[in-house]
C-alpha cells in the first residue's frame, strides 16, 4: 500500500472515532484511538508512526488567563487574557500539566486514571494535520497559510487572541502558528 493510501485509510478510520467535548472550561478535542498506524513526518520524507492510546488536545492554545488561573503567574511578554501563554519552558509546561491534574483530581473533576500532559510529537502532528495527507491540514498551497496561522509575515511579530483564524477540519485552532507548541519529548512543534 502506498504511503498516501495508508494515510487516507488511517484518516478515515480516525475520523469515525473522533469525539468532541468540553471538559471544565477547557475545550478539548478527544481522540479515541486503538493502535493507530499513520504515515507522518515531513511530506517529502514520510515515516510510519504508531499512536497506541487515545489522547486529548486543547481546541485552543492555553491562554494566559487559563495559565494564570492554575499557576498564579503570567510569564508572557505580549499580555492579554485571551492570547496564548508564551515564554514558557518545557519544564514550566510540564509543571502546568501536573498542577492542573492535581487541582482537577482534588476537585473531583478528573478521573484518577486520567492526567493532563503534553502531546507526543506524533500525536501533535496527527491532530495538526487532521488526517490530511498533505504538508498542511488545508493542502500543500502555502499561500493559504494566512487563513489558518499567525506567522512572521502576517502577525506583526506579536501573538494574537486564540481562535481568530480558521480551525483545521477537526476544530483545532492555531495549529499552524501563533506560538510554538511544546511536545512531550521536549521538542517544539
Short mmCIF file of N, CA and C in Angstrom, two decimals:
data_model
loop_
_atom_site.label_atom_id
_atom_site.label_comp_id
_atom_site.label_asym_id
_atom_site.label_seq_id
_atom_site.Cartn_x
_atom_site.Cartn_y
_atom_site.Cartn_z
N UNK A 1 0.86 -1.18 0.00
CA UNK A 1 0.00 0.00 0.00
C UNK A 1 0.90 1.23 0.00
N UNK A 2 0.61 2.18 -0.87
CA UNK A 2 1.40 3.40 -0.96
C UNK A 2 1.16 4.27 0.27
N UNK A 3 2.13 5.14 0.59
CA UNK A 3 2.04 5.99 1.78
C UNK A 3 0.77 6.83 1.77
N UNK A 4 0.43 7.44 0.64
CA UNK A 4 -0.77 8.29 0.56
C UNK A 4 -2.03 7.47 0.85
N UNK A 5 -2.12 6.24 0.29
CA UNK A 5 -3.28 5.39 0.52
C UNK A 5 -3.39 4.99 1.99
N UNK A 6 -2.25 4.67 2.62
CA UNK A 6 -2.26 4.31 4.03
C UNK A 6 -2.70 5.49 4.89
N UNK A 7 -2.20 6.69 4.57
CA UNK A 7 -2.63 7.89 5.29
C UNK A 7 -4.13 8.09 5.16
N UNK A 8 -4.66 7.96 3.94
CA UNK A 8 -6.09 8.18 3.73
C UNK A 8 -6.91 7.13 4.46
N UNK A 9 -6.48 5.88 4.44
CA UNK A 9 -7.18 4.81 5.13
C UNK A 9 -7.19 5.05 6.63
N UNK A 10 -6.03 5.38 7.19
CA UNK A 10 -5.94 5.66 8.62
C UNK A 10 -6.76 6.87 9.00
N UNK A 11 -6.73 7.91 8.17
CA UNK A 11 -7.50 9.12 8.46
C UNK A 11 -8.99 8.81 8.47
N UNK A 12 -9.46 7.95 7.56
CA UNK A 12 -10.86 7.60 7.52
C UNK A 12 -11.27 6.86 8.79
N UNK A 13 -10.47 5.91 9.23
CA UNK A 13 -10.74 5.19 10.48
C UNK A 13 -10.76 6.16 11.64
N UNK A 14 -9.80 7.07 11.65
CA UNK A 14 -9.67 8.02 12.75
C UNK A 14 -10.87 8.95 12.84
N UNK A 15 -11.33 9.47 11.69
CA UNK A 15 -12.45 10.41 11.70
C UNK A 15 -13.69 9.78 12.33
N UNK A 16 -13.89 8.50 12.12
CA UNK A 16 -15.06 7.84 12.68
C UNK A 16 -14.98 7.74 14.20
N UNK A 17 -13.78 7.80 14.79
CA UNK A 17 -13.65 7.65 16.23
C UNK A 17 -13.41 8.98 16.94
N UNK A 18 -13.50 10.07 16.21
CA UNK A 18 -13.26 11.39 16.79
C UNK A 18 -14.48 11.84 17.59
N UNK A 19 -14.26 12.31 18.78
CA UNK A 19 -15.34 12.82 19.62
C UNK A 19 -14.96 14.20 20.12
N UNK A 20 -15.91 15.13 20.09
CA UNK A 20 -15.68 16.47 20.62
C UNK A 20 -16.39 16.60 21.96
N UNK A 21 -15.78 17.27 22.90
CA UNK A 21 -16.44 17.55 24.15
C UNK A 21 -15.77 18.71 24.86
N UNK A 22 -16.46 19.28 25.82
CA UNK A 22 -15.86 20.32 26.66
C UNK A 22 -15.60 19.72 28.02
N UNK A 23 -14.43 19.95 28.55
CA UNK A 23 -14.06 19.45 29.86
C UNK A 23 -13.75 20.65 30.73
N UNK A 24 -14.52 20.85 31.77
CA UNK A 24 -14.42 22.04 32.61
C UNK A 24 -14.65 23.24 31.72
N UNK A 25 -13.83 24.26 31.87
CA UNK A 25 -13.95 25.40 30.97
C UNK A 25 -12.90 25.32 29.87
N UNK A 26 -12.18 24.21 29.82
CA UNK A 26 -11.20 23.99 28.77
C UNK A 26 -11.86 23.19 27.66
N UNK A 27 -11.83 23.70 26.46
CA UNK A 27 -12.41 22.97 25.33
C UNK A 27 -11.34 22.03 24.79
N UNK A 28 -11.66 20.75 24.78
CA UNK A 28 -10.74 19.74 24.29
C UNK A 28 -11.35 18.99 23.13
N UNK A 29 -10.50 18.48 22.30
CA UNK A 29 -10.91 17.52 21.29
C UNK A 29 -10.27 16.21 21.73
N UNK A 30 -11.08 15.18 21.91
CA UNK A 30 -10.58 13.89 22.38
C UNK A 30 -10.49 12.92 21.21
N UNK A 31 -9.35 12.29 21.07
CA UNK A 31 -9.12 11.33 20.01
C UNK A 31 -9.19 9.94 20.62
N UNK A 32 -10.21 9.19 20.27
CA UNK A 32 -10.41 7.84 20.77
C UNK A 32 -9.78 6.87 19.78
N UNK A 33 -8.62 6.36 20.11
CA UNK A 33 -7.86 5.53 19.18
C UNK A 33 -7.53 4.18 19.80
N UNK A 34 -7.39 3.21 18.97
CA UNK A 34 -6.88 1.92 19.40
C UNK A 34 -5.79 1.54 18.41
N UNK A 35 -4.55 1.65 18.81
CA UNK A 35 -3.40 1.26 18.00
C UNK A 35 -3.46 1.77 16.56
N UNK A 36 -3.35 3.05 16.41
CA UNK A 36 -3.39 3.67 15.09
C UNK A 36 -2.00 3.65 14.46
N UNK A 37 -1.92 3.21 13.23
CA UNK A 37 -0.69 3.33 12.44
C UNK A 37 -0.95 4.41 11.42
N UNK A 38 -0.04 5.35 11.33
CA UNK A 38 -0.24 6.51 10.48
C UNK A 38 1.07 6.88 9.82
N UNK A 39 1.00 7.40 8.62
CA UNK A 39 2.20 7.88 7.93
C UNK A 39 2.36 9.35 8.29
N UNK A 40 3.38 9.68 9.05
CA UNK A 40 3.63 11.05 9.46
C UNK A 40 4.96 11.53 8.96
N UNK A 41 5.53 12.51 9.63
CA UNK A 41 6.81 13.06 9.22
C UNK A 41 6.62 14.09 8.13
N UNK A 42 7.72 14.59 7.62
CA UNK A 42 7.68 15.59 6.56
C UNK A 42 7.06 14.99 5.30
N UNK A 43 6.37 15.84 4.54
CA UNK A 43 5.70 15.38 3.33
C UNK A 43 6.70 14.76 2.35
N UNK A 44 7.94 15.24 2.37
CA UNK A 44 8.95 14.72 1.44
C UNK A 44 9.62 13.46 1.97
N UNK A 45 9.50 13.20 3.26
CA UNK A 45 10.12 12.01 3.85
C UNK A 45 9.16 11.39 4.86
N UNK A 46 8.05 10.80 4.37
CA UNK A 46 7.08 10.23 5.30
C UNK A 46 7.66 9.06 6.08
N UNK A 47 7.14 8.87 7.28
CA UNK A 47 7.57 7.76 8.11
C UNK A 47 6.34 7.18 8.81
N UNK A 48 6.40 5.91 9.13
CA UNK A 48 5.30 5.27 9.83
C UNK A 48 5.42 5.60 11.31
N UNK A 49 4.32 6.07 11.90
CA UNK A 49 4.29 6.34 13.33
C UNK A 49 3.14 5.55 13.94
N UNK A 50 3.26 5.21 15.20
CA UNK A 50 2.23 4.47 15.91
C UNK A 50 1.73 5.31 17.06
N UNK A 51 0.43 5.40 17.18
CA UNK A 51 -0.20 6.05 18.33
C UNK A 51 -1.05 4.97 18.98
N UNK A 52 -0.71 4.60 20.19
CA UNK A 52 -1.30 3.42 20.82
C UNK A 52 -2.54 3.69 21.67
N UNK A 53 -2.73 4.90 22.12
CA UNK A 53 -3.85 5.19 23.01
C UNK A 53 -4.55 6.47 22.59
N UNK A 54 -5.78 6.62 23.06
CA UNK A 54 -6.50 7.87 22.84
C UNK A 54 -5.82 9.00 23.58
N UNK A 55 -6.09 10.23 23.14
CA UNK A 55 -5.50 11.40 23.78
C UNK A 55 -6.39 12.59 23.52
N UNK A 56 -6.23 13.61 24.34
CA UNK A 56 -6.97 14.85 24.17
C UNK A 56 -6.03 15.98 23.81
N UNK A 57 -6.51 16.91 23.03
CA UNK A 57 -5.75 18.10 22.65
C UNK A 57 -6.66 19.30 22.83
N UNK A 58 -6.14 20.38 23.37
CA UNK A 58 -6.94 21.58 23.54
C UNK A 58 -7.41 22.13 22.21
N UNK A 59 -8.66 22.56 22.17
CA UNK A 59 -9.21 23.17 20.96
C UNK A 59 -8.46 24.46 20.63
N UNK A 60 -8.00 25.14 21.65
CA UNK A 60 -7.22 26.37 21.52
C UNK A 60 -5.90 26.19 22.26
N UNK A 61 -4.93 27.02 21.96
CA UNK A 61 -3.71 27.05 22.75
C UNK A 61 -4.08 27.48 24.17
N UNK A 62 -3.28 27.10 25.15
CA UNK A 62 -3.55 27.52 26.53
C UNK A 62 -3.43 29.04 26.60
N UNK A 63 -4.50 29.67 27.08
CA UNK A 63 -4.49 31.14 27.15
C UNK A 63 -3.77 31.60 28.41
N UNK A 64 -3.43 32.87 28.40
CA UNK A 64 -2.79 33.45 29.58
C UNK A 64 -3.72 33.40 30.79
N UNK A 65 -5.02 33.58 30.57
CA UNK A 65 -5.99 33.50 31.68
C UNK A 65 -6.01 32.10 32.27
N UNK A 66 -6.02 31.07 31.41
CA UNK A 66 -6.02 29.68 31.90
C UNK A 66 -4.73 29.37 32.65
N UNK A 67 -3.61 29.78 32.09
CA UNK A 67 -2.32 29.52 32.73
C UNK A 67 -2.24 30.23 34.08
N UNK A 68 -2.64 31.49 34.12
CA UNK A 68 -2.61 32.27 35.37
C UNK A 68 -3.53 31.68 36.43
N UNK A 69 -4.68 31.17 36.00
CA UNK A 69 -5.64 30.57 36.92
C UNK A 69 -5.02 29.37 37.65
N UNK A 70 -4.19 28.61 36.96
CA UNK A 70 -3.58 27.42 37.52
C UNK A 70 -2.27 27.73 38.23
N UNK A 71 -1.42 28.54 37.60
CA UNK A 71 -0.06 28.77 38.09
C UNK A 71 0.10 30.06 38.91
N UNK A 72 -0.91 30.91 38.90
CA UNK A 72 -0.87 32.18 39.63
C UNK A 72 0.28 33.07 39.18
N UNK A 73 0.60 33.00 37.90
CA UNK A 73 1.65 33.82 37.30
C UNK A 73 1.40 33.88 35.80
N UNK A 74 1.92 34.93 35.17
CA UNK A 74 1.83 35.06 33.72
C UNK A 74 3.18 35.51 33.19
N UNK A 75 3.94 34.58 32.60
CA UNK A 75 5.27 34.92 32.09
C UNK A 75 5.27 35.60 30.73
N UNK A 76 4.11 35.81 30.13
CA UNK A 76 4.02 36.27 28.75
C UNK A 76 4.51 37.69 28.55
N UNK A 77 5.13 37.91 27.42
CA UNK A 77 5.60 39.24 27.02
C UNK A 77 4.46 40.03 26.37
N UNK A 78 3.70 39.37 25.51
CA UNK A 78 2.57 40.01 24.82
C UNK A 78 1.31 39.70 25.62
N UNK A 79 1.00 40.55 26.58
CA UNK A 79 -0.07 40.25 27.53
C UNK A 79 -1.46 40.42 26.96
N UNK A 80 -2.36 39.56 27.44
CA UNK A 80 -3.78 39.59 27.08
C UNK A 80 -4.40 38.27 27.50
N UNK A 81 -5.47 38.31 28.26
CA UNK A 81 -6.08 37.09 28.80
C UNK A 81 -6.38 36.04 27.75
N UNK A 82 -6.78 36.46 26.55
CA UNK A 82 -7.17 35.50 25.52
C UNK A 82 -6.07 35.21 24.51
N UNK A 83 -4.89 35.75 24.76
CA UNK A 83 -3.73 35.40 23.94
C UNK A 83 -3.10 34.13 24.52
N UNK A 84 -2.36 33.40 23.68
CA UNK A 84 -1.70 32.19 24.21
C UNK A 84 -0.59 32.57 25.17
N UNK A 85 -0.40 31.74 26.18
CA UNK A 85 0.72 31.95 27.09
C UNK A 85 2.00 31.68 26.30
N UNK A 86 3.04 32.48 26.55
CA UNK A 86 4.34 32.29 25.89
C UNK A 86 5.42 32.57 26.90
N UNK A 87 6.66 32.40 26.49
CA UNK A 87 7.80 32.48 27.41
C UNK A 87 7.71 31.40 28.48
N UNK A 88 7.25 30.23 28.08
CA UNK A 88 7.10 29.09 28.98
C UNK A 88 8.09 28.02 28.53
N UNK A 89 8.88 27.53 29.45
CA UNK A 89 9.83 26.47 29.12
C UNK A 89 9.11 25.12 29.11
N UNK A 90 9.81 24.10 28.64
CA UNK A 90 9.26 22.76 28.66
C UNK A 90 8.95 22.35 30.10
N UNK A 91 9.85 22.67 31.02
CA UNK A 91 9.62 22.35 32.44
C UNK A 91 8.41 23.09 33.00
N UNK A 92 8.23 24.35 32.59
CA UNK A 92 7.05 25.12 33.02
C UNK A 92 5.77 24.45 32.50
N UNK A 93 5.80 24.00 31.25
CA UNK A 93 4.62 23.36 30.65
C UNK A 93 4.31 22.05 31.37
N UNK A 94 5.34 21.29 31.70
CA UNK A 94 5.13 20.04 32.44
C UNK A 94 4.54 20.32 33.82
N UNK A 95 5.06 21.34 34.49
CA UNK A 95 4.56 21.71 35.81
C UNK A 95 3.11 22.18 35.73
N UNK A 96 2.77 22.93 34.68
CA UNK A 96 1.38 23.36 34.47
C UNK A 96 0.47 22.13 34.35
N UNK A 97 0.87 21.16 33.54
CA UNK A 97 0.06 19.94 33.38
C UNK A 97 -0.10 19.20 34.70
N UNK A 98 0.98 19.06 35.44
CA UNK A 98 0.92 18.37 36.74
C UNK A 98 0.04 19.12 37.73
N UNK A 99 0.18 20.44 37.79
CA UNK A 99 -0.60 21.26 38.72
C UNK A 99 -2.08 21.23 38.36
N UNK A 100 -2.39 21.34 37.07
CA UNK A 100 -3.78 21.27 36.62
C UNK A 100 -4.37 19.90 36.95
N UNK A 101 -3.63 18.84 36.72
CA UNK A 101 -4.10 17.49 37.03
C UNK A 101 -4.41 17.36 38.51
N UNK A 102 -3.47 17.78 39.36
CA UNK A 102 -3.69 17.71 40.81
C UNK A 102 -4.92 18.50 41.24
N UNK A 103 -5.09 19.68 40.69
CA UNK A 103 -6.25 20.51 41.04
C UNK A 103 -7.55 19.83 40.62
N UNK A 104 -7.59 19.29 39.42
CA UNK A 104 -8.81 18.66 38.93
C UNK A 104 -9.11 17.36 39.67
N UNK A 105 -8.07 16.62 40.06
CA UNK A 105 -8.28 15.44 40.90
C UNK A 105 -8.89 15.85 42.24
N UNK A 106 -8.30 16.87 42.87
CA UNK A 106 -8.79 17.28 44.20
C UNK A 106 -10.21 17.84 44.15
N UNK A 107 -10.60 18.43 43.02
CA UNK A 107 -11.96 18.97 42.85
C UNK A 107 -12.95 17.90 42.39
N UNK A 108 -12.44 16.69 42.11
CA UNK A 108 -13.30 15.61 41.66
C UNK A 108 -13.77 15.76 40.23
N UNK A 109 -13.07 16.56 39.43
CA UNK A 109 -13.47 16.80 38.04
C UNK A 109 -12.67 15.99 37.03
N UNK A 110 -11.72 15.22 37.51
CA UNK A 110 -10.90 14.41 36.62
C UNK A 110 -10.72 13.04 37.26
N UNK A 111 -11.00 12.01 36.50
CA UNK A 111 -10.82 10.65 36.98
C UNK A 111 -9.36 10.44 37.36
N UNK A 112 -9.11 9.72 38.43
CA UNK A 112 -7.74 9.47 38.91
C UNK A 112 -6.88 8.71 37.90
N UNK A 113 -7.50 8.04 36.96
CA UNK A 113 -6.74 7.32 35.94
C UNK A 113 -6.29 8.25 34.81
N UNK A 114 -6.83 9.46 34.78
CA UNK A 114 -6.50 10.42 33.71
C UNK A 114 -5.54 11.48 34.22
N UNK A 115 -4.87 12.13 33.28
CA UNK A 115 -3.99 13.24 33.65
C UNK A 115 -3.80 14.14 32.44
N UNK A 116 -3.52 15.40 32.72
CA UNK A 116 -3.15 16.33 31.65
C UNK A 116 -1.67 16.13 31.36
N UNK A 117 -1.31 16.20 30.08
CA UNK A 117 0.09 16.05 29.67
C UNK A 117 0.27 16.72 28.33
N UNK A 118 1.53 16.93 27.97
CA UNK A 118 1.84 17.42 26.63
C UNK A 118 1.67 16.28 25.65
N UNK A 119 1.25 16.58 24.42
CA UNK A 119 1.14 15.51 23.42
C UNK A 119 2.52 15.08 22.95
N UNK A 120 2.61 13.87 22.46
CA UNK A 120 3.85 13.45 21.80
C UNK A 120 3.93 14.18 20.46
N UNK A 121 5.08 14.15 19.85
CA UNK A 121 5.23 14.78 18.53
C UNK A 121 4.28 14.13 17.54
N UNK A 122 4.18 12.81 17.55
CA UNK A 122 3.29 12.10 16.63
C UNK A 122 1.84 12.47 16.87
N UNK A 123 1.41 12.57 18.13
CA UNK A 123 0.04 12.96 18.44
C UNK A 123 -0.24 14.37 17.95
N UNK A 124 0.71 15.28 18.24
CA UNK A 124 0.51 16.68 17.83
C UNK A 124 0.42 16.78 16.31
N UNK A 125 1.34 16.12 15.62
CA UNK A 125 1.35 16.20 14.16
C UNK A 125 0.06 15.63 13.57
N UNK A 126 -0.41 14.52 14.10
CA UNK A 126 -1.64 13.91 13.61
C UNK A 126 -2.82 14.84 13.84
N UNK A 127 -2.92 15.41 15.03
CA UNK A 127 -4.01 16.35 15.34
C UNK A 127 -3.90 17.60 14.48
N UNK A 128 -2.69 18.10 14.28
CA UNK A 128 -2.48 19.31 13.49
C UNK A 128 -2.94 19.12 12.05
N UNK A 129 -2.52 18.06 11.43
CA UNK A 129 -2.88 17.81 10.02
C UNK A 129 -4.33 17.34 9.87
N UNK A 130 -4.95 16.92 10.94
CA UNK A 130 -6.34 16.45 10.91
C UNK A 130 -6.54 15.37 9.87
N UNK A 131 -5.58 14.45 9.82
CA UNK A 131 -5.69 13.33 8.90
C UNK A 131 -5.32 13.63 7.47
N UNK A 132 -4.94 14.87 7.17
CA UNK A 132 -4.58 15.24 5.80
C UNK A 132 -3.31 14.50 5.38
N UNK A 133 -3.20 14.26 4.11
CA UNK A 133 -2.01 13.61 3.57
C UNK A 133 -1.03 14.63 3.00
N UNK A 134 -1.31 15.88 3.19
CA UNK A 134 -0.51 16.98 2.65
C UNK A 134 0.36 17.59 3.74
N UNK A 135 1.14 18.58 3.37
CA UNK A 135 2.02 19.25 4.32
C UNK A 135 1.24 20.00 5.41
N UNK A 136 0.09 20.53 5.06
CA UNK A 136 -0.75 21.28 5.99
C UNK A 136 -2.13 20.65 6.06
N UNK A 137 -2.91 21.03 7.04
CA UNK A 137 -4.27 20.48 7.17
C UNK A 137 -5.16 20.91 6.00
N UNK A 138 -4.78 21.95 5.30
CA UNK A 138 -5.58 22.50 4.20
C UNK A 138 -5.00 22.18 2.83
N UNK A 139 -3.95 21.42 2.76
CA UNK A 139 -3.32 21.07 1.49
C UNK A 139 -1.87 21.51 1.45
N UNK A 140 -1.33 21.59 0.27
CA UNK A 140 0.08 21.95 0.09
C UNK A 140 0.30 23.39 -0.33
N UNK A 141 -0.76 24.14 -0.54
CA UNK A 141 -0.66 25.51 -1.03
C UNK A 141 -0.34 26.47 0.12
N UNK A 142 0.95 26.83 0.25
CA UNK A 142 1.39 27.69 1.35
C UNK A 142 0.71 29.06 1.36
N UNK A 143 0.19 29.51 0.22
CA UNK A 143 -0.48 30.82 0.18
C UNK A 143 -1.73 30.83 1.06
N UNK A 144 -2.28 29.66 1.38
CA UNK A 144 -3.47 29.58 2.24
C UNK A 144 -3.13 29.62 3.73
N UNK A 145 -1.86 29.55 4.07
CA UNK A 145 -1.44 29.55 5.47
C UNK A 145 -1.96 30.77 6.22
N UNK A 146 -2.05 31.90 5.55
CA UNK A 146 -2.52 33.14 6.17
C UNK A 146 -3.94 33.01 6.74
N UNK A 147 -4.71 32.07 6.22
CA UNK A 147 -6.08 31.84 6.72
C UNK A 147 -6.11 31.00 7.99
N UNK A 148 -5.02 30.27 8.27
CA UNK A 148 -5.00 29.30 9.36
C UNK A 148 -4.01 29.61 10.48
N UNK A 149 -2.98 30.38 10.20
CA UNK A 149 -1.94 30.56 11.22
C UNK A 149 -1.29 31.92 11.20
N UNK A 150 -0.93 32.38 12.39
CA UNK A 150 -0.15 33.61 12.53
C UNK A 150 1.32 33.23 12.42
N UNK A 151 2.05 33.92 11.58
CA UNK A 151 3.47 33.67 11.40
C UNK A 151 4.14 35.00 11.07
N UNK A 152 5.43 35.00 10.84
CA UNK A 152 6.19 36.25 10.72
C UNK A 152 5.62 37.23 9.70
N UNK A 153 5.07 36.74 8.60
CA UNK A 153 4.60 37.63 7.54
C UNK A 153 3.23 38.26 7.80
N UNK A 154 2.44 37.73 8.73
CA UNK A 154 1.11 38.31 8.96
C UNK A 154 0.82 38.65 10.42
N UNK A 155 1.76 38.40 11.32
CA UNK A 155 1.48 38.58 12.75
C UNK A 155 1.97 39.89 13.34
N UNK A 156 2.74 40.66 12.60
CA UNK A 156 3.41 41.85 13.13
C UNK A 156 4.32 41.48 14.31
N UNK A 157 4.74 40.21 14.33
CA UNK A 157 5.65 39.65 15.33
C UNK A 157 5.12 39.76 16.77
N UNK A 158 3.80 39.66 16.91
CA UNK A 158 3.16 39.59 18.23
C UNK A 158 2.18 38.42 18.21
N UNK A 159 1.84 37.92 19.39
CA UNK A 159 0.83 36.88 19.46
C UNK A 159 -0.55 37.50 19.30
N UNK A 160 -1.52 36.69 18.97
CA UNK A 160 -2.89 37.15 18.75
C UNK A 160 -3.86 36.32 19.57
N UNK A 161 -5.02 36.87 19.83
CA UNK A 161 -6.07 36.15 20.54
C UNK A 161 -6.27 34.79 19.88
N UNK A 162 -6.40 33.74 20.68
CA UNK A 162 -6.55 32.40 20.13
C UNK A 162 -7.88 32.28 19.38
N UNK A 163 -7.88 31.48 18.33
CA UNK A 163 -9.10 31.16 17.62
C UNK A 163 -9.61 32.19 16.64
N UNK A 164 -8.80 33.17 16.26
CA UNK A 164 -9.27 34.19 15.31
C UNK A 164 -9.26 33.70 13.86
N UNK A 165 -8.35 32.80 13.55
CA UNK A 165 -8.25 32.31 12.18
C UNK A 165 -8.99 30.97 12.06
N UNK A 166 -9.01 30.42 10.87
CA UNK A 166 -9.74 29.17 10.61
C UNK A 166 -9.15 28.01 11.42
N UNK A 167 -10.03 27.13 11.91
CA UNK A 167 -9.53 25.90 12.56
C UNK A 167 -9.21 24.85 11.50
N UNK A 168 -8.51 23.81 11.91
CA UNK A 168 -8.32 22.70 10.99
C UNK A 168 -9.64 21.92 10.87
N UNK A 169 -9.73 20.94 9.99
CA UNK A 169 -11.00 20.23 9.80
C UNK A 169 -11.55 19.55 11.06
N UNK A 170 -10.74 19.34 12.08
CA UNK A 170 -11.21 18.72 13.32
C UNK A 170 -11.50 19.75 14.41
N UNK A 171 -11.51 21.03 14.05
CA UNK A 171 -11.90 22.08 15.00
C UNK A 171 -10.80 22.57 15.92
N UNK A 172 -9.55 22.31 15.59
CA UNK A 172 -8.41 22.78 16.39
C UNK A 172 -7.87 24.07 15.78
N UNK A 173 -7.68 25.08 16.61
CA UNK A 173 -7.25 26.39 16.14
C UNK A 173 -5.75 26.60 16.36
N UNK A 174 -5.18 27.46 15.54
CA UNK A 174 -3.79 27.92 15.67
C UNK A 174 -2.76 26.78 15.65
N UNK A 175 -3.06 25.75 14.93
CA UNK A 175 -2.13 24.62 14.85
C UNK A 175 -0.95 24.93 13.92
N UNK A 176 -1.11 25.92 13.04
CA UNK A 176 -0.04 26.29 12.10
C UNK A 176 0.54 27.65 12.43
N UNK A 177 0.48 28.08 13.68
CA UNK A 177 1.07 29.37 14.00
C UNK A 177 0.56 29.95 15.31
N UNK A 178 0.92 31.17 15.56
CA UNK A 178 0.68 31.99 16.76
C UNK A 178 1.83 31.81 17.72
N UNK A 179 1.96 30.65 18.36
CA UNK A 179 3.14 30.34 19.17
C UNK A 179 3.55 28.90 18.86
N UNK A 180 4.79 28.58 19.20
CA UNK A 180 5.26 27.20 19.07
C UNK A 180 4.59 26.36 20.14
N UNK A 181 4.24 25.13 19.80
CA UNK A 181 3.69 24.20 20.77
C UNK A 181 4.82 23.33 21.32
N UNK A 182 4.73 23.02 22.61
CA UNK A 182 5.70 22.12 23.22
C UNK A 182 5.13 20.71 23.21
N UNK A 183 5.98 19.74 22.92
CA UNK A 183 5.56 18.34 22.92
C UNK A 183 6.27 17.60 24.05
N UNK A 184 5.77 16.41 24.36
CA UNK A 184 6.25 15.64 25.49
C UNK A 184 7.74 15.32 25.42
N UNK A 185 8.25 15.16 24.23
CA UNK A 185 9.66 14.82 24.08
C UNK A 185 10.59 16.02 24.25
N UNK A 186 10.03 17.17 24.64
CA UNK A 186 10.84 18.37 24.81
C UNK A 186 11.04 19.15 23.52
N UNK A 187 10.35 18.76 22.47
CA UNK A 187 10.51 19.41 21.17
C UNK A 187 9.43 20.47 20.97
N UNK A 188 9.73 21.41 20.11
CA UNK A 188 8.74 22.40 19.69
C UNK A 188 8.08 21.92 18.42
N UNK A 189 6.76 22.05 18.34
CA UNK A 189 6.02 21.66 17.13
C UNK A 189 5.49 22.90 16.45
#
